[in-house]
Coordinates of C-alpha atoms in Angstrom, one line a residue:
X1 CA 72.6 43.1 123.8
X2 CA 70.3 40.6 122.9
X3 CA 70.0 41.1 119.1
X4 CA 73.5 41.0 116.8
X5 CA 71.4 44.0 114.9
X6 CA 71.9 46.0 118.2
X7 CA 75.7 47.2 117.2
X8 CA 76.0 50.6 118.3
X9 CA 75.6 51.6 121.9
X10 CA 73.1 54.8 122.5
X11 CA 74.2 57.5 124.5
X12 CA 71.9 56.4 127.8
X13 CA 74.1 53.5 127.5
X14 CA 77.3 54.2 127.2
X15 CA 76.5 56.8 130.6
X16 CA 75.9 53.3 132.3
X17 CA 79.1 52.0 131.4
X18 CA 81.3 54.5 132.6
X19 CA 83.2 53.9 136.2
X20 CA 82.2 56.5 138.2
X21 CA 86.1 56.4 140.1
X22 CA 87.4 57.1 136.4
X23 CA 85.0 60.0 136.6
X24 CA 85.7 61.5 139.8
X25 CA 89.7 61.3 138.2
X26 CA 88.8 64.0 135.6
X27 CA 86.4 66.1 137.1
X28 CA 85.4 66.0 141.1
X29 CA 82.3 67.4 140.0
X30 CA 81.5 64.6 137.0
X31 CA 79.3 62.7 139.1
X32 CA 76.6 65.4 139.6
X33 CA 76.3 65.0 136.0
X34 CA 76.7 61.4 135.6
X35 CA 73.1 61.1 134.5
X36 CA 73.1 64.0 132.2
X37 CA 71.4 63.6 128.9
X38 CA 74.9 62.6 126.5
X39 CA 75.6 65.2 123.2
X40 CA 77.5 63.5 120.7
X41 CA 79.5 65.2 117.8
X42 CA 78.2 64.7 114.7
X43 CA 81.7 64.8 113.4
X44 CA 83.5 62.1 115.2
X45 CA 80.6 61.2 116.9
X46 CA 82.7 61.3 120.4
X47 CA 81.0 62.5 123.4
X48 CA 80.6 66.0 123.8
X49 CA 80.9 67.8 127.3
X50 CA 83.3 65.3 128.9
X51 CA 84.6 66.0 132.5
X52 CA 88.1 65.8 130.1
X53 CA 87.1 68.8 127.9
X54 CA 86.1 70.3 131.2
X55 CA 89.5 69.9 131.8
X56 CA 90.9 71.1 128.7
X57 CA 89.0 74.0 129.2
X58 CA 90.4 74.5 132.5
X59 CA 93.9 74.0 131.3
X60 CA 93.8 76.5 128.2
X61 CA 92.2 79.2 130.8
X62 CA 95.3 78.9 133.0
X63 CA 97.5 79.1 129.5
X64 CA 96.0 82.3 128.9
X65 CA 96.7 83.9 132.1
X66 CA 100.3 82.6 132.4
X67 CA 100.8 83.5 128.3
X68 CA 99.3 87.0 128.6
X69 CA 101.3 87.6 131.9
X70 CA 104.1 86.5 130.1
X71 CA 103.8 88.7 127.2
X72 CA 103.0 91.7 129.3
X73 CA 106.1 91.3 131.4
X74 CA 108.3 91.0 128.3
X75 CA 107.2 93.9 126.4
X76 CA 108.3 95.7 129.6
X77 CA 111.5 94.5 129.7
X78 CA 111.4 95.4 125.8
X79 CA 111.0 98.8 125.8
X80 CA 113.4 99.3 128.9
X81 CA 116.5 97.3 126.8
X82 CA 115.6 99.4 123.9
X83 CA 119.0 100.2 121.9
X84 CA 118.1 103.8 120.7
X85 CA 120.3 106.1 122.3
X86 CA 123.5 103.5 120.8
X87 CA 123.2 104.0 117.4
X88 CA 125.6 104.6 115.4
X89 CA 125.5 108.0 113.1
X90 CA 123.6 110.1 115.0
X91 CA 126.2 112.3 116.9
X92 CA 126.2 115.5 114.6
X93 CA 122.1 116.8 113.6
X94 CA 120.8 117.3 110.4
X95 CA 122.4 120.4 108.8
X96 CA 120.4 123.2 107.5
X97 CA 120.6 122.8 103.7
X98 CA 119.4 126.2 102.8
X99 CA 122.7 127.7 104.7
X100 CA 124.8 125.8 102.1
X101 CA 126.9 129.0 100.4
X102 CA 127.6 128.5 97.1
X103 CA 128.7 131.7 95.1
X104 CA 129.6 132.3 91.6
X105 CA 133.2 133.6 92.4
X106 CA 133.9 130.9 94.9
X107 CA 131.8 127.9 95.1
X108 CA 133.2 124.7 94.3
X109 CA 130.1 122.1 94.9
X110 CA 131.3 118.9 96.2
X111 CA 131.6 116.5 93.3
X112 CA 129.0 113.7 95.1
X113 CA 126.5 116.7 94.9
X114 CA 127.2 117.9 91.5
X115 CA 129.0 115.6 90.2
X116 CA 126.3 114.5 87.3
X117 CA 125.5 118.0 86.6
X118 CA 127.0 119.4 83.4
X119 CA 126.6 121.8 80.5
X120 CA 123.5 120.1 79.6
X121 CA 121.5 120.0 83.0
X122 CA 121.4 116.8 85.2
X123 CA 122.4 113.5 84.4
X124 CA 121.2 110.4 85.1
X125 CA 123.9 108.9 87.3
X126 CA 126.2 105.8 86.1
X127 CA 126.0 102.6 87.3
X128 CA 128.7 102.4 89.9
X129 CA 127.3 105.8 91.7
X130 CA 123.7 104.3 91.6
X131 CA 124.7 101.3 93.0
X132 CA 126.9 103.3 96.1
X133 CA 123.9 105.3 96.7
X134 CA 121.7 102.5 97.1
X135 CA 124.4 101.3 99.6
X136 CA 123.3 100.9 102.9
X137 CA 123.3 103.6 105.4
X138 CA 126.0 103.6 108.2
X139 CA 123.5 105.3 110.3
X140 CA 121.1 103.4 112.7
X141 CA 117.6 104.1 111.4
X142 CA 115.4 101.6 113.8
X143 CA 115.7 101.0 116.9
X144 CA 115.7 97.1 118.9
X145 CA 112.4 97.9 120.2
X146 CA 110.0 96.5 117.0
X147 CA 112.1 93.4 117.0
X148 CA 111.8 92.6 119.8
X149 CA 108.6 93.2 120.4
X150 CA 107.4 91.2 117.4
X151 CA 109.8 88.5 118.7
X152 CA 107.8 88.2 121.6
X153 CA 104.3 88.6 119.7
X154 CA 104.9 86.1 117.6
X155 CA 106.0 83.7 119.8
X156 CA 103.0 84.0 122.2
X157 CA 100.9 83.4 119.0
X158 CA 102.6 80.3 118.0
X159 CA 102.1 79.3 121.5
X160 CA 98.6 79.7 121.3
X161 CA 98.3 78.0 117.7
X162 CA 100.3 75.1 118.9
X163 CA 97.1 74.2 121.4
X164 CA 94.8 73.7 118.6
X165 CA 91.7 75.6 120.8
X166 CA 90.8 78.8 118.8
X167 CA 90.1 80.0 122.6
X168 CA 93.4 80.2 123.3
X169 CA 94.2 82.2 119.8
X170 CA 91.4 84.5 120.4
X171 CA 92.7 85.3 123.7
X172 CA 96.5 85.2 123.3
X173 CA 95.5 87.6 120.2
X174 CA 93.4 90.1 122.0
X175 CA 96.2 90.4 124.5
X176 CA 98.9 90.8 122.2
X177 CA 97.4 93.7 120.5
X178 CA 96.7 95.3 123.5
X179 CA 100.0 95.5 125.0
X180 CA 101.3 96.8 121.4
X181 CA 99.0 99.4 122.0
X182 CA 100.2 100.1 125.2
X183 CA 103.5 99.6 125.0
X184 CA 104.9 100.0 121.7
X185 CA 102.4 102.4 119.5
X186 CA 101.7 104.7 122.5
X187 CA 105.0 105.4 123.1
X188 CA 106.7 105.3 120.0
X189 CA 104.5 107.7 117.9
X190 CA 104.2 110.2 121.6
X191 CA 108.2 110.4 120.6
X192 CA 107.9 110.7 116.5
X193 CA 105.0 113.7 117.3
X194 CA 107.2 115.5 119.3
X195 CA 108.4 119.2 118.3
X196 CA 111.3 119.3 115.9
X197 CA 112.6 122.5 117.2
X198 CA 111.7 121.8 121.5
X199 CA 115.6 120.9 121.7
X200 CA 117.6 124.3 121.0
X201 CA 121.6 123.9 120.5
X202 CA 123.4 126.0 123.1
X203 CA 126.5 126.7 124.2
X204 CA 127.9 124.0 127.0
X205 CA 124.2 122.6 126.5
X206 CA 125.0 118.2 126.4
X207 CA 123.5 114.9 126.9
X208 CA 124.1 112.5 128.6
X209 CA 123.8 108.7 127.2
X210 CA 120.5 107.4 127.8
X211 CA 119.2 110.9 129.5
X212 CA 116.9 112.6 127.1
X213 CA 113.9 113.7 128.5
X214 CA 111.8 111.6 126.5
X215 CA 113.4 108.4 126.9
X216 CA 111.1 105.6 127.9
X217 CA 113.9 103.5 129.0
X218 CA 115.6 103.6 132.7
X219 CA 118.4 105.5 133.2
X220 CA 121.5 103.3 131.9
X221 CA 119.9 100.5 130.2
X222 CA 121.0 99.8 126.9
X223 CA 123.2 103.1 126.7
X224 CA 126.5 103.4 125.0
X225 CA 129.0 101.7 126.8
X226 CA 131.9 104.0 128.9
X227 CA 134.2 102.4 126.3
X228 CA 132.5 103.9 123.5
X229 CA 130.9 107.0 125.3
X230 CA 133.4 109.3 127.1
X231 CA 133.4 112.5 128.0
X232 CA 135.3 113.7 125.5
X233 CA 132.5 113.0 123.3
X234 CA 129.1 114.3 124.6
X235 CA 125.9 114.0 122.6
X236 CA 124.7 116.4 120.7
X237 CA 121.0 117.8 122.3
X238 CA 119.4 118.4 118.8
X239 CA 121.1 115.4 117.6
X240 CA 120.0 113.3 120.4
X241 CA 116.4 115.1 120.1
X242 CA 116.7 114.3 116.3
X243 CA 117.6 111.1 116.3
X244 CA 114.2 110.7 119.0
X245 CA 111.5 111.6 116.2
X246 CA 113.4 110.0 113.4
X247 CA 114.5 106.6 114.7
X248 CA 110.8 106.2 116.2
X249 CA 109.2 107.4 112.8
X250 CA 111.3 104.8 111.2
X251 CA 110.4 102.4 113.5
X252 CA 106.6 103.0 113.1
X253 CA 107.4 102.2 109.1
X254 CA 109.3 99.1 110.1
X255 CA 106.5 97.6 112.9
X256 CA 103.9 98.0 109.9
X257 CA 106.2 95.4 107.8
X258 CA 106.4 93.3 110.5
X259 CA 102.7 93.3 111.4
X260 CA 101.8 92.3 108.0
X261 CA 104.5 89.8 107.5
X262 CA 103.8 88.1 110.8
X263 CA 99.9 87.9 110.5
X264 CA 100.4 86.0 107.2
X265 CA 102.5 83.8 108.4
X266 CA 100.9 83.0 111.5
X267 CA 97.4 82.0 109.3
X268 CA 99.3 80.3 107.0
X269 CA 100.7 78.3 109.7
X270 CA 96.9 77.8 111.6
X271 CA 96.1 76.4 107.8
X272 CA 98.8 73.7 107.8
X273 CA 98.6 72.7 111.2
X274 CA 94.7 73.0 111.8
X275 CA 94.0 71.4 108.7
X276 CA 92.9 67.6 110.5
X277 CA 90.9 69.3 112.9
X278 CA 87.3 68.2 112.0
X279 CA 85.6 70.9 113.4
X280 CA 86.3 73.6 110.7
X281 CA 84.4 76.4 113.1
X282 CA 87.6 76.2 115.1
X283 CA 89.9 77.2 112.2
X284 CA 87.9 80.2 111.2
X285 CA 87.7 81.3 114.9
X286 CA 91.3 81.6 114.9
X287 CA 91.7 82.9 111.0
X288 CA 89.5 85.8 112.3
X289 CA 91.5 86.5 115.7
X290 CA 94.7 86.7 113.7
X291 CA 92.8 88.8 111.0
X292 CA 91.9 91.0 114.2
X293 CA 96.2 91.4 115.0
X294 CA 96.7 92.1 111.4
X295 CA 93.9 95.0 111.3
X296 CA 96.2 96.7 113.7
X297 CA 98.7 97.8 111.1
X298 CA 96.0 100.6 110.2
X299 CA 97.3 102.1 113.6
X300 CA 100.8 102.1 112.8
X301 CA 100.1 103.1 109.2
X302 CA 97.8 106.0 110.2
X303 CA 100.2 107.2 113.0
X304 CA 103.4 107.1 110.9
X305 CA 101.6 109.0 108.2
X306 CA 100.5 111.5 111.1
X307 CA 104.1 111.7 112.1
X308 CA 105.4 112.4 108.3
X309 CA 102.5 115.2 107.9
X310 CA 103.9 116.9 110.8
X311 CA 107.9 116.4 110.4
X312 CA 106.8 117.9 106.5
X313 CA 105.0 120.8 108.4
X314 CA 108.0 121.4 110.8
X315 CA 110.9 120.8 108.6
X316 CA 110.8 119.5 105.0
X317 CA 108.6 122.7 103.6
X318 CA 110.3 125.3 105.4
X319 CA 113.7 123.7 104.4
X320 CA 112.5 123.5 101.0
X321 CA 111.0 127.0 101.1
X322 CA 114.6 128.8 102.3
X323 CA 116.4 126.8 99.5
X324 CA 114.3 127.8 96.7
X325 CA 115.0 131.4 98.2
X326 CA 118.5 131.1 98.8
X327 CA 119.0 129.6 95.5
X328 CA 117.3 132.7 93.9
X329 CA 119.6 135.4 95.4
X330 CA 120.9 137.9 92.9
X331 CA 119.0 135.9 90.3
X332 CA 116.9 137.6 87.5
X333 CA 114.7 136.5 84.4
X334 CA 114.7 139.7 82.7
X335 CA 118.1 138.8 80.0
X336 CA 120.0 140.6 77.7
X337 CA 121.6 138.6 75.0
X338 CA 124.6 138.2 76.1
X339 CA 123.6 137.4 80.0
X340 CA 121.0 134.8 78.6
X341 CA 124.7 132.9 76.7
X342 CA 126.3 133.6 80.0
X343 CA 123.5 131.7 82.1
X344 CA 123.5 128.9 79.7
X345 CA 127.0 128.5 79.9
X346 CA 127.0 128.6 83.6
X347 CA 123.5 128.2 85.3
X348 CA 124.1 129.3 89.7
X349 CA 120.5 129.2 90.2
X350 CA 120.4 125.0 89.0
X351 CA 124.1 124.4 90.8
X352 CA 122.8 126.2 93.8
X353 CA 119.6 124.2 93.9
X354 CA 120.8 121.2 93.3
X355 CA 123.8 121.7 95.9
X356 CA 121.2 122.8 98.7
X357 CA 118.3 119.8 98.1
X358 CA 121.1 117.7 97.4
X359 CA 122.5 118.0 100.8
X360 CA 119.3 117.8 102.3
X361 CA 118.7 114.1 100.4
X362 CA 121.5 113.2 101.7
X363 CA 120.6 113.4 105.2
X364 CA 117.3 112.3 104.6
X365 CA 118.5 109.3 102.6
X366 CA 121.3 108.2 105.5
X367 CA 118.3 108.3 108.6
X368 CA 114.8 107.5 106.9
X369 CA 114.0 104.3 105.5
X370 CA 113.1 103.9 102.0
X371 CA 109.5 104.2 102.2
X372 CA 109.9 107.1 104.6
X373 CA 112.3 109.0 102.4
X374 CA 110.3 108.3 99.5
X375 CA 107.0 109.7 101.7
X376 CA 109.7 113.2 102.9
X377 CA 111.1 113.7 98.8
X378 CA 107.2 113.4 98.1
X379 CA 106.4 115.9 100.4
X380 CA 109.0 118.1 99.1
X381 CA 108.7 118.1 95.7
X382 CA 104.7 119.2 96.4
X383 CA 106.0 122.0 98.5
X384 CA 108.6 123.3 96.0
X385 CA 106.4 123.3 93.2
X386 CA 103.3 125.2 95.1
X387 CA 106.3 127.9 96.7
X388 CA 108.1 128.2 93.4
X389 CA 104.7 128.7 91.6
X390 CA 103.8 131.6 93.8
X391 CA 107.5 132.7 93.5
X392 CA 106.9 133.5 89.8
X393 CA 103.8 135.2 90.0
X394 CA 106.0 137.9 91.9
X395 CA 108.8 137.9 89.4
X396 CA 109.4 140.1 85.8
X397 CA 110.4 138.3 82.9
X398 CA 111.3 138.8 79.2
X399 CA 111.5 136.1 76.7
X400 CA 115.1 135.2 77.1
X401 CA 114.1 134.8 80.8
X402 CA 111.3 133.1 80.2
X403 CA 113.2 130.7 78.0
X404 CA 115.5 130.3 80.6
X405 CA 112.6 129.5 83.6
X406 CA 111.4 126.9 81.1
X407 CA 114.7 125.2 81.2
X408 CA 115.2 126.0 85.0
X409 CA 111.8 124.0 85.5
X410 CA 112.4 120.7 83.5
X411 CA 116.0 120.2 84.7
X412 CA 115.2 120.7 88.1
X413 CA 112.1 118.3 88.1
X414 CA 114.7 115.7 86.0
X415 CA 116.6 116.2 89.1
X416 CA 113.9 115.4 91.6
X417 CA 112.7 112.4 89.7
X418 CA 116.0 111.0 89.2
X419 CA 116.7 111.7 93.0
X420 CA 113.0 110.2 93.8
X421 CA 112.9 107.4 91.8
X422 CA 109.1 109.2 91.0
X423 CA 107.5 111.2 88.1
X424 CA 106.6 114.3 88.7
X425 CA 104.6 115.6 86.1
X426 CA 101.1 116.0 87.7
X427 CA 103.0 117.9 90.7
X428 CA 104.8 120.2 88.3
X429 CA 102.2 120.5 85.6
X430 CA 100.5 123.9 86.8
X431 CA 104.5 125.4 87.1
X432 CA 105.5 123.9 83.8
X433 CA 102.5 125.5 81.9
X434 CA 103.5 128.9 83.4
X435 CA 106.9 128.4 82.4
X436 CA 105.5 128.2 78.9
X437 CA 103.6 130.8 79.1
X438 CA 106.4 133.4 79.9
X439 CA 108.6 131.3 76.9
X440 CA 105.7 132.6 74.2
X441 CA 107.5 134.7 71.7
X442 CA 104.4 136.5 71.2
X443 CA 100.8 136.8 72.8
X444 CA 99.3 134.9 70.1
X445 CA 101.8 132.1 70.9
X446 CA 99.5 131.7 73.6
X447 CA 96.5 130.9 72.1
X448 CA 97.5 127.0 71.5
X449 CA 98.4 126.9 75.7
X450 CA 94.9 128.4 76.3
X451 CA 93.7 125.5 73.7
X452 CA 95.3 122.7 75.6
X453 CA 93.8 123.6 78.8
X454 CA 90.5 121.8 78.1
X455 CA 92.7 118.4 77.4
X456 CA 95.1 118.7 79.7
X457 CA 96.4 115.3 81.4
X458 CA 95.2 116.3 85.0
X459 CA 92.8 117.1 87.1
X460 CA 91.1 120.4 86.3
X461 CA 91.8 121.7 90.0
X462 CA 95.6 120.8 89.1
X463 CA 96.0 122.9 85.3
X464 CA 96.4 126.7 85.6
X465 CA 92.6 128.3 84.1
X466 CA 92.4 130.8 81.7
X467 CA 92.6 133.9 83.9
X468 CA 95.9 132.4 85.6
X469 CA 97.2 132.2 82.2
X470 CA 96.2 136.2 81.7
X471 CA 97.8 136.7 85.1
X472 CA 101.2 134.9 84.4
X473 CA 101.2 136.4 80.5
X474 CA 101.3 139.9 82.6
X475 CA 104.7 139.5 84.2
X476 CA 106.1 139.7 80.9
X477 CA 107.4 143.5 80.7
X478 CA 107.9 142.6 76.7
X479 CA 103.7 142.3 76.4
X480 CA 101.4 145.1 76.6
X481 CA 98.0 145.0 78.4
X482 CA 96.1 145.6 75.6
X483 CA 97.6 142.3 73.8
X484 CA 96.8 140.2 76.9
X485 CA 93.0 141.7 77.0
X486 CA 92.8 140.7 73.7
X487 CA 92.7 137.0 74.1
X488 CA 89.4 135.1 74.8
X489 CA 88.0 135.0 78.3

């Protein structure tokens, strides 16, 4: 230039003092746009649309395909190497805990069932049995399959991250999710929805290692080894079926913790490592594909809840159901004097209870993780109190029995909690208001319960009404009609 105020260079003239041979280098088709009007970035005021970001572009597009073929192959290989039928604990199945005999001429309950229960109703348990029950199971609750997976996920995503082109996220993102929705959601939660009771135990009935009817995996990969699997010890076809719906509703839990945990880190690490890129569009292009891979845990989370509704349908409630019955037999509420200081002295409906669900926890605890179990002991305590609550409304009672319910009800929801880790109250508050109502000495007694009904700490779908109260007040053979009629509508 001709003038020393001529410093910068405008765009028609820097496309004159490009070489065209450099041109034809990057891009055999640059020089049909050679004399293309120039963009610069406002930015870094580089030249936009270079035959090198053509380039660029070319290369991250032939990433992709590579990356997402990658991916896709692996998650194959994933599921086929899955370790599911080798787990260790899973060779017996889960024992009916209703068919648990306990009888008061007989029964001696194991001491790490009852243990803690004494004269005065369940203890809270000291600290060296707390501490071995929240030892870790022996018993393989998930399966290789979500590790592996998310191994595999995240690594294709750091892939993509480590280009710096939120094209590449966006894709590597979209591809990811869809081959854990093919590969890994489909076919675990098809296995966690299947029937408890499809398998029946029969006599010369096994399975082999790595043969159930519902494995995804080919036949021999990633079974028990012939040095650990002989044919002196078979599996177990309701164990093996068990173990199916269990392990893969476990594993649903565990690929929701890993979903979350690896979509923070993954944007945390797009923050730090994105953070000189000047063009700040390209961060939140990638912030909002890896927001996209973290909205998928509502899949897992929605089918794992799915799967816990129906294993409650299937099993918990019915199993819950028989052990409120069983623990009933030969038991009555109508007491003389001298059976209401014999009950107190020695309670079989509370040892038989706590003997029956204690062996069901047990299981439960030792093949459900802890959100699981806490999700199946939920589920259970609802279903005792809504069985046990129709129970009574069937039953006769005097006022020494109805003492005696009272108690019944509080130690066994101390039990629950204690076992649960969760208060109960607003589950058991429509079954302990009935149990105070048959404790009344007297109809009139009842008129401070029929008070507190208007205040009570719940819902008003979840206290008993007035008329239940009437209803309840009836199965009392020691109160006459006529008393009952008395009291206020």
């Amino acid at each position: 230039p001709g003038s020393k105020d001529r410093v910068f260079l405008k765009p028609a003239a820097i496309l004159k003092h490009l070489p065209l041979a450099m041109q034809g280098i990057l891009d055999t088709k640059a020089g049909e746009s050679a004399h293309a009007a120039a963009e610069l970035e406002e930015a870094t005021g580089l030249v936009a649309h270079t035959p090198l970001s053509l380039r660029i572009s070319w290369l991250t597009d032939t990433y992709v395909t590579f990356e997402s073929f990658f991916v896709s192959r692996s998650a194959t290989k994933v599921m086929l190497l899955d370790d599911i039928d080798s787990l260790p604990g899973w060779s017996e199945p889960i024992v009916d805990a209703a068919e648990a005999e306990t009888s008061k001429s007989s029964s001696k309950p194991s001491p790490g069932l009852l243990g803690n229960f004494g004269q005065r109703g369940w203890r809270k348990p000291g600290p060296a049995a707390a501490a071995a029950a929240r030892g870790q199971s022996d018993t393989g609750q998930t399966s290789s399959c979500v590790g592996d997976m998310f191994f595999v996920a995240k690594t294709a995503l750091e892939h993509a991250i480590a280009t710096q082109q939120p094209a590449a996220v966006e894709a590597v993102s979209q591809s990811v999710i869809g081959v854990m929705n093919s590969a890994l959601l489909a076919t675990v939660e098809s296995r966690a929805l299947s029937k408890w009771n499809a398998v029946s135990s029969t006599k010369g009935s096994q399975l082999s290692a790595g043969s159930s009817e519902l494995s995804w995996r080919l036949p021999g990969v990633g079974s028990v080894s012939a040095d650990t699997q002989t044919e002196d010890a078979p599996i177990n076809p309701v164990a093996a079926h068990q173990r199916g719906i269990l392990v893969s509703v476990n594993n649903l839990d565990l690929a929701g913790q890993y979903l979350q945990k690896t979509a923070d880190e993954l944007k945390t690490r797009v923050t730090g490592e994105w953070a000189r890129i000047p063009q700040q569009d390209h961060v939140t292009r990638a912030q909002k594909a890896l927001d996209a891979f973290g909205a998928f845990l509502a899949k897992f989370t929605h089918a794992k809840q799915r799967s816990l509704e129906q294993f409650g349908a299937q099993v918990i409630k019915p199993w819950v159901r028989a052990i409120l019955q069983q623990s009933y037999r030969d038991i009555k509420y109508v007491l003389t004097d001298e059976e209401f200081n014999d009950v107190q002295n020695d309670n079989l409906f509370q040892k038989r209870f706590v003997l029956k669900f204690g062996l069901l926890a047990k299981q439960l605890k030792e093949r459900l993780t802890a959100s699981n179990l806490a999700a199946a002991l939920d589920i259970a305590a609802s279903s005792l109190a809504v069985d046990w609550e129709r129970a009574i409304r069937q039953s006769k009672f005097n006022m020494l029995g109805g003492i005696m319910f009272e108690k019944d009800v509080r130690e066994i929801q101390r039990y629950l909690e204690l076992e649960s880790d969760t208060m109960l109250r607003k589950k058991f508050l429509r079954l302990i208001q009935s149990a105070s109502v048959l404790a009344v000495e007297g109809v009139a007694d009842a008129k401070h319960i029929f008070d507190g009904l208007s205040v009570a700490d719940a819902s008003p779908q979840a206290a008993l009404s007035k008329s239940e109260v009437k209803a309840i007040l009836a199965n009392r053979i020691d109160v006459s009609e006529k008393d009952i009629s008395e009291l206020e509508p």
